[in-house]
XYZ file of C-alpha atoms in Angstrom:
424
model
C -28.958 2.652 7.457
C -28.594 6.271 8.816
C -32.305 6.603 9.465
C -32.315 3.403 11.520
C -28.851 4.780 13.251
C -30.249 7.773 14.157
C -33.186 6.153 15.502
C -31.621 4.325 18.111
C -29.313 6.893 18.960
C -31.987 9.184 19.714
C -34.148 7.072 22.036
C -30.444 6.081 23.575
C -30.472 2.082 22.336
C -27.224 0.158 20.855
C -26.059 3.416 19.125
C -25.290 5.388 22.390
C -26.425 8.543 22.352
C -23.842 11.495 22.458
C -24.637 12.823 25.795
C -24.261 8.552 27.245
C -28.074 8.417 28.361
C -29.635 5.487 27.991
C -33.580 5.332 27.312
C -36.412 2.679 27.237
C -38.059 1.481 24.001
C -40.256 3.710 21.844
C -39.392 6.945 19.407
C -38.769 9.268 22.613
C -38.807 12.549 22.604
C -38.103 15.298 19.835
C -34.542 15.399 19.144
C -32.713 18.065 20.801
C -29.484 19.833 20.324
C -26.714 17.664 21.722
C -24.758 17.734 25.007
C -21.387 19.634 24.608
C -18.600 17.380 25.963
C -15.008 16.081 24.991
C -14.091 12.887 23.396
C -14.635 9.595 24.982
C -11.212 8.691 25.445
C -10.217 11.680 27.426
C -12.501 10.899 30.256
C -10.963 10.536 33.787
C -8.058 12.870 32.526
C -9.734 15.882 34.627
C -10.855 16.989 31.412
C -14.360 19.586 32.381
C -17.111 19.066 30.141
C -17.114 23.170 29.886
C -13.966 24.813 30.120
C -13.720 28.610 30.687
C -10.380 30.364 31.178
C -6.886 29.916 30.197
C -5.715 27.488 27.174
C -4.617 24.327 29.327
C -3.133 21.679 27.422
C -5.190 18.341 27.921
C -4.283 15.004 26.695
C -4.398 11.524 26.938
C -2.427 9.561 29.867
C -1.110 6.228 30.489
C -4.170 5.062 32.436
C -6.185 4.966 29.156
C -3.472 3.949 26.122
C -4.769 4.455 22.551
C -4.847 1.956 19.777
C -0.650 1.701 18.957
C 0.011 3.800 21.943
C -0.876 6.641 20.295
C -0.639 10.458 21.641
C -3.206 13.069 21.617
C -3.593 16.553 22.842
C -5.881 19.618 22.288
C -6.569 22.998 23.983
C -9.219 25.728 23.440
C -9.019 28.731 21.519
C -8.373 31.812 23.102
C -11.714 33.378 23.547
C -13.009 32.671 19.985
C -15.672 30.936 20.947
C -17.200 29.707 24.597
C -16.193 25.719 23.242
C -13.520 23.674 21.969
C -15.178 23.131 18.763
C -12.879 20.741 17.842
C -13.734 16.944 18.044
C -11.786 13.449 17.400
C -12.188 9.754 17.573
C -10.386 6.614 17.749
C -11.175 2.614 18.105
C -10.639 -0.267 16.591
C -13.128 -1.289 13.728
C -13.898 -5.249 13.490
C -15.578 -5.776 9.594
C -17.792 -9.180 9.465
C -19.531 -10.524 6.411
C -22.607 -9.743 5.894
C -25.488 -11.372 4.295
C -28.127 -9.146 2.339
C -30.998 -9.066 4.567
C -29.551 -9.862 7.848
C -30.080 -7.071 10.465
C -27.455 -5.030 12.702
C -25.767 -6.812 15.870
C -26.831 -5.214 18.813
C -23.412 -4.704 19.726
C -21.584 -3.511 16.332
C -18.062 -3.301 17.900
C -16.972 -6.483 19.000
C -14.040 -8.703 19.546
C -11.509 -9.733 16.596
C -12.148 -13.686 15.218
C -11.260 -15.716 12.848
C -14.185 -14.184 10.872
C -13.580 -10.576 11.002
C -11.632 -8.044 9.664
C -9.604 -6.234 11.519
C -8.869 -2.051 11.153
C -7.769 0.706 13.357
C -9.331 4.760 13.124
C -8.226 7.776 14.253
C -10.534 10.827 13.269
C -10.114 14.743 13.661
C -13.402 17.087 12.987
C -13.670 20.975 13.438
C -16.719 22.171 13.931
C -17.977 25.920 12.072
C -20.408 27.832 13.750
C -20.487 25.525 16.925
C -19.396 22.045 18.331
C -22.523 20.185 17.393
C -21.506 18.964 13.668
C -18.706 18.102 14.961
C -20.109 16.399 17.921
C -22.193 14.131 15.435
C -19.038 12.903 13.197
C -17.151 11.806 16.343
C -20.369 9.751 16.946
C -21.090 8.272 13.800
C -18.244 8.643 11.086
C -16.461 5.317 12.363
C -19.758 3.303 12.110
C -20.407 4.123 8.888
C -16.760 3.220 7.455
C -17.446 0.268 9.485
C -21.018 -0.349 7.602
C -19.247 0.500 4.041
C -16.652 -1.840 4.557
C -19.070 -4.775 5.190
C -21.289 -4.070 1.763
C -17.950 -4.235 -0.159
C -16.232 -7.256 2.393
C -17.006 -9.812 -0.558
C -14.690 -7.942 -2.836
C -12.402 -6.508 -0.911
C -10.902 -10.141 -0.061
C -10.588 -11.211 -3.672
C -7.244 -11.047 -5.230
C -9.275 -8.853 -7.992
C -12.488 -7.457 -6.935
C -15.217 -9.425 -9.337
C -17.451 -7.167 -11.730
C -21.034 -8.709 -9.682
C -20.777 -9.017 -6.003
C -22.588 -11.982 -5.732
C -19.701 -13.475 -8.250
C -22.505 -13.716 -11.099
C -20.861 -13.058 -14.879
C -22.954 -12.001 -16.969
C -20.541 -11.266 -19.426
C -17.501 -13.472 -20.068
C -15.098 -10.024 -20.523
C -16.052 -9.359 -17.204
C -12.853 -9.406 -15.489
C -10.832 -8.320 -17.995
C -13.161 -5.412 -18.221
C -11.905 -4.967 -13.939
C -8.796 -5.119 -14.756
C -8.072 -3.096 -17.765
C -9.763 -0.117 -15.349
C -6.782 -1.063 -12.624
C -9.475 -1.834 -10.245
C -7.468 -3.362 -7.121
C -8.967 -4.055 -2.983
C -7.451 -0.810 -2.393
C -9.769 1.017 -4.939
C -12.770 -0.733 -2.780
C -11.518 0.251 0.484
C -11.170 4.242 -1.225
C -14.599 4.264 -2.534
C -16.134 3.045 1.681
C -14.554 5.735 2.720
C -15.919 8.420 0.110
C -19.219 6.595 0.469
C -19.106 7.130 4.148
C -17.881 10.492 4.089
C -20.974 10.812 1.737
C -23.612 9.540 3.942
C -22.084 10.928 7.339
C -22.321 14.673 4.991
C -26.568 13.988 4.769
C -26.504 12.514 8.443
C -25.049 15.940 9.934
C -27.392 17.698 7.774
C -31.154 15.726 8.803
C -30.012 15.715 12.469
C -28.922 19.796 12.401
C -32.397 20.370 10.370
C -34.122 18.044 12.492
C -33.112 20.482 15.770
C -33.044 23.589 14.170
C -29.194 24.130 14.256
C -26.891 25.554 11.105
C -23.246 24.780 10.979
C -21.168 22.389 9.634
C -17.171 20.833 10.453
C -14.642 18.992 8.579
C -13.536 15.956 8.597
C -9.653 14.471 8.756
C -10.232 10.476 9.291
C -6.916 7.622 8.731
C -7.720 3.758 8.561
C -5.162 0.853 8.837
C -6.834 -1.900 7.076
C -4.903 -4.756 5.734
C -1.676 -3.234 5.577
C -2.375 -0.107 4.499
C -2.764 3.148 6.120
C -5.903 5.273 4.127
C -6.544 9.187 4.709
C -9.378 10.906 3.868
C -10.084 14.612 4.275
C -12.639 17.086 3.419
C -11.891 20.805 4.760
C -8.593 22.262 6.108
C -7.374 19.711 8.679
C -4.247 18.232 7.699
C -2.020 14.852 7.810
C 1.752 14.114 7.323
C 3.636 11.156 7.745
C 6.709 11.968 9.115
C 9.602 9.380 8.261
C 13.475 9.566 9.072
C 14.573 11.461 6.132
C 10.944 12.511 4.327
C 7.617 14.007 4.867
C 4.811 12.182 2.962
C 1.796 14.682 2.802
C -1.271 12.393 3.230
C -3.903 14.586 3.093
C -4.781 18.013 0.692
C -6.901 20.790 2.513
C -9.610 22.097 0.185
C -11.687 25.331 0.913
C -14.474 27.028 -1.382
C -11.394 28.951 -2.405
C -9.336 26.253 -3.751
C -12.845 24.131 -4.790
C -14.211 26.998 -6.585
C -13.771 26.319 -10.003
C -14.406 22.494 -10.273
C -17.925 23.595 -7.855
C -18.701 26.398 -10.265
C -18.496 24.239 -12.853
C -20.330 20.942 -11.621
C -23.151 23.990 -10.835
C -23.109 25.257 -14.228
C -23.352 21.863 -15.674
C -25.436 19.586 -13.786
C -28.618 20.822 -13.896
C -29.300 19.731 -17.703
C -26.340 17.979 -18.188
C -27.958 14.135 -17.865
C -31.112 15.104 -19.931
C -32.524 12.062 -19.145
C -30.671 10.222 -21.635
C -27.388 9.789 -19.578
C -26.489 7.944 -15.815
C -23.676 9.941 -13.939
C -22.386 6.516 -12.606
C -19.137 5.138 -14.377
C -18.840 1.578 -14.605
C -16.743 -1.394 -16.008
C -17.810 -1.609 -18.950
C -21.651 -0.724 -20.481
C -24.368 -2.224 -18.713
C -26.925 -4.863 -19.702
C -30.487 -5.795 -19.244
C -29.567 -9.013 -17.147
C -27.455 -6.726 -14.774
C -30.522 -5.024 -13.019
C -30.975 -6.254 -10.135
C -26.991 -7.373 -9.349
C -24.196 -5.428 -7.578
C -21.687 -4.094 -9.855
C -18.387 -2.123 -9.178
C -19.965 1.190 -10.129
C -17.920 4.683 -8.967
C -19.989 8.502 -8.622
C -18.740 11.769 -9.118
C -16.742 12.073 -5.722
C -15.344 9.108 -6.043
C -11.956 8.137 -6.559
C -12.573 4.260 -5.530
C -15.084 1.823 -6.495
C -18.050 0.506 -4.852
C -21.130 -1.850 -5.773
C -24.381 -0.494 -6.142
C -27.763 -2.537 -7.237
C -28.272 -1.819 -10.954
C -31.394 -0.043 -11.806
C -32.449 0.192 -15.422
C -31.560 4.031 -14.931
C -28.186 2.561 -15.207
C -28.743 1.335 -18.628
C -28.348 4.623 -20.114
C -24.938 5.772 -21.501
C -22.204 6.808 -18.916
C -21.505 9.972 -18.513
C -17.626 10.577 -16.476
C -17.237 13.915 -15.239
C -14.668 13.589 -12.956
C -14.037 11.953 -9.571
C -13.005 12.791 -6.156
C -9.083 13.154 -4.872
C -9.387 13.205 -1.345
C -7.968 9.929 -0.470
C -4.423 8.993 -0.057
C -3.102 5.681 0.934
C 0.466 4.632 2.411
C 1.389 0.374 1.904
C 3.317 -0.907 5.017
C 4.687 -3.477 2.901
C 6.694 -0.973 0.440
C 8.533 0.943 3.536
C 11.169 0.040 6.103
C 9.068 1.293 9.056
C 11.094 2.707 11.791
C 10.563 3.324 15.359
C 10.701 7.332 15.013
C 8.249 7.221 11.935
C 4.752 8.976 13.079
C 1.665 10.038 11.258
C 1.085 13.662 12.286
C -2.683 14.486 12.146
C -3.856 18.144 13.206
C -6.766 20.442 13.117
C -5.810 23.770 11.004
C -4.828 25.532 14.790
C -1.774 23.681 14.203
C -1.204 23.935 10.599
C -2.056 28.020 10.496
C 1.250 28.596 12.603
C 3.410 25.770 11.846
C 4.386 24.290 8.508
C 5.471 20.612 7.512
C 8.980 21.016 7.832
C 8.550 23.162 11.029
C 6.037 20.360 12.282
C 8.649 17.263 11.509
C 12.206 18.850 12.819
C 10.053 19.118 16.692
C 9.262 15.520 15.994
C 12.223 14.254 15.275
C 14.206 16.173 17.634
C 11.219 15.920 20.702
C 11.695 11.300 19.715
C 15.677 11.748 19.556
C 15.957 13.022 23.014
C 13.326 11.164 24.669
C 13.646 7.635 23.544
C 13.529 6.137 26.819
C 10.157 7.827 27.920
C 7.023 5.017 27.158
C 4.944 7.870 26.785
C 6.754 9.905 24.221
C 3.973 10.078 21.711
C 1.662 11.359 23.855
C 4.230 14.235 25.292
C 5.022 14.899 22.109
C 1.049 15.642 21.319
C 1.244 18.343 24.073
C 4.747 19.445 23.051
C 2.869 20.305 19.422
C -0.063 21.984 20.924
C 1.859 23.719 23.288
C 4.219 25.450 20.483
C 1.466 26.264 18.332
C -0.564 27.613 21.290
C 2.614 30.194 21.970
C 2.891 31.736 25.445
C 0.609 34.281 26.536
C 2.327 38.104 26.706
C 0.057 40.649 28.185
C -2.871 40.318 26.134
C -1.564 38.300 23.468
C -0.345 34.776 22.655
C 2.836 34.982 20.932
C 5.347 31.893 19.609
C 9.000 31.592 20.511
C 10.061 33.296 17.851
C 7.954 36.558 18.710
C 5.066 35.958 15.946
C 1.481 35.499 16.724
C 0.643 32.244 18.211
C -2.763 30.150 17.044
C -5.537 31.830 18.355
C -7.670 28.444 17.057
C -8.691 25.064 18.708
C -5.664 22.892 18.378
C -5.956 18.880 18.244
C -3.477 16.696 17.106
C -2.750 13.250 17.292
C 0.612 10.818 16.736
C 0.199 7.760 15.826
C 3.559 5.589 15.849
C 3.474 3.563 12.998
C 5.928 0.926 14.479
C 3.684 0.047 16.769
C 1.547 -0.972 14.698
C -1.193 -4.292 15.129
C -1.572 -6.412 12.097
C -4.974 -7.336 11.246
């Protein structure tokens, strides 16, 4: 799927191309490095595609709302860099059944029926060593969740996700193999992300080899789907649900610091660990010959969910577990008295380097309390963030209010009210 993505995102067909040019049929041109600009949803703000000077707050305004009416904000660093290499996203994601076979719809985002799913994505990515990385998640992240979601739609809307996709049981045990491993629709939903996270990782990398670019960003992405709000980080952007009388971390920054151990050891261990007589996947139970050729619930090594993956003979060999993934949290609607006041707090680390949890959710519940009247409240309250992590500039420095140094970083947040919320 990514080849044929970035296909027709590079001759500018249904996947629009990052810079919004359109082109005629044919491979086009070499790929090229891709247009700097800001996200989508902050054009006709007076955002420039280039900014130079000063450390304006910019967010969004009532003349484009976000899904929920949800708030955002960023501003550039001071002088690190020439960009903001920050990027995010947001839409609404519509999941359809899919039949093996069938190719894309020209138009992948399209209107909520009767026969689609319904989620809603919010996205945060920092770019290292440049925007472009960045620039290239924004893009493509959301479509790939979207594309994840659809392999796994079949199980995802079964009370208990079946062992074979196609609903094939080759083994009578089968689902009480599924359940004794506690696989639920949530554990499905976990492993599209992880898979997408995957495949958007390798994506990033053939398009930044393919135009001779280095650098890389991370990657702070939440999805309501069904009821349920789902996280997913990789780097050191962060996310906190911020409730009336708790904060609800829903997200775990990871460096090579705090990864360096489990990385060491997956590097000391991997390269003759499978000898050819083992298969890294974990499944239900041990595989059979009359599985080949089926999808079975199957997890890898960075995964905390499940998926289904077409059974190879490969896959006949003995599992081998070593370990799975932990980047993934998820927050059920249905176990929480959701308040008005209650947000979702998501941030680049230009935020998070200044200001801690606690610090972050006393200005949001004292910025709500005193403007409860204002219909744009979440996105002041975006700027109000940036702004207090940005400090005030004093002589040649940008200090905070209480005389420390400010964030010299890109800052982006987003609020997302969770009141406000659409059901599916």
């Amino acid at each position: 799927m990514s080849a044929e993505w970035l296909r027709r995102w590079r001759r500018g067909g249904p996947a629009e191309r990052p810079g919004g040019t359109q082109g005629g049929p044919g491979p086009g041109p070499p790929p090229t490095a891709l247009r700097y600009r800001r996200p989508k949803f902050l054009r006709g703000v007076g955002v420039e595609e280039s900014p130079r000077g000063g450390r304006a707050v910019r967010g969004t305004g009532p003349e484009r709302p976000l899904p929920w009416g949800a708030g955002y904000a960023e501003v550039i660093n001071a002088e690190k860099s020439e960009f903001n290499e920050d990027q995010a996203a947001c839409c609404q994601i519509s999941i359809r059944r899919r039949e093996p076979g069938l190719e894309e719809d020209e138009e992948w985002l399209i209107l909520c029926s009767t026969q689609f799913l319904t989620g809603y994505y919010w996205a945060l990515f920092d770019g290292h060593g440049g925007p472009e990385a960045a620039i290239i998640a924004s893009n493509y992240l959301h479509y790939c969740i979207k594309q994840k979601l659809e392999e796994v739609v079949g199980g995802i809307t079964e009370v208990q996700p079946p062992m074979h996709l196609s609903g094939r049981c080759v083994c009578d045990s089968d689902p009480q193999f599924v359940e004794e491993k506690h696989i639920h629709a949530e554990d499905l939903v976990v492993g599209a992300l992880e898979n997408a996270f995957q495949e958007c990782d390798e994506v990033i990398g053939q398009e930044m080899e393919a135009t001779n670019q280095t650098g890389g960003c991370t990657a702070l992405a939440a999805l309501y789907f069904q009821g349920k709000l789902y996280v997913a980080n990789a780097g050191d952007s962060r996310a906190i649900l911020v409730l009336k009388d708790s904060i609800v971390p829903m997200s775990c920054e990871f460096t090579p610091e705090t990864e360096r151990q489990r990385l060491q050891h997956l590097a000391f261990l991997f390269p003759k660990l499978l000898d050819s007589e083992f298969t890294r996947f974990e499944f239900p139970r041990r595989l059979k010959g009359d599985d080949v050729g089926q999808k079975v619930l199957y997890r890898d090594y960075f995964m905390e969910g499940w998926g289904y993956k077409i059974v190879e003979k490969a896959d006949l060999k003995y599992p081998l577990v070593h370990g799975h993934g932990k980047q993934v949290n998820v927050f059920d609607f249905a176990l929480h008295d959701i308040k008005e006041d209650n947000v979702l707090i998501m941030a680049t680390d230009g935020l998070w380097d200044v200001l801690c949890n606690k610090e972050v959710a006393h200005m949001v519940r004292t910025f709500l309390a005193k403007n409860r009247t204002d219909p744009h409240r979440f996105s002041e309250l975006a700027k109000y963030l940036v702004c207090r992590a940005r400090g005030k500039e004093r002589g040649h420095q940008w200090m905070l209010d209480d005389s420390h140094e400010a964030s010299y970083d890109d800052i982006s947040v987003f609020v997302i009210p969770l009141h406000n919320r659409n059901e599916d």
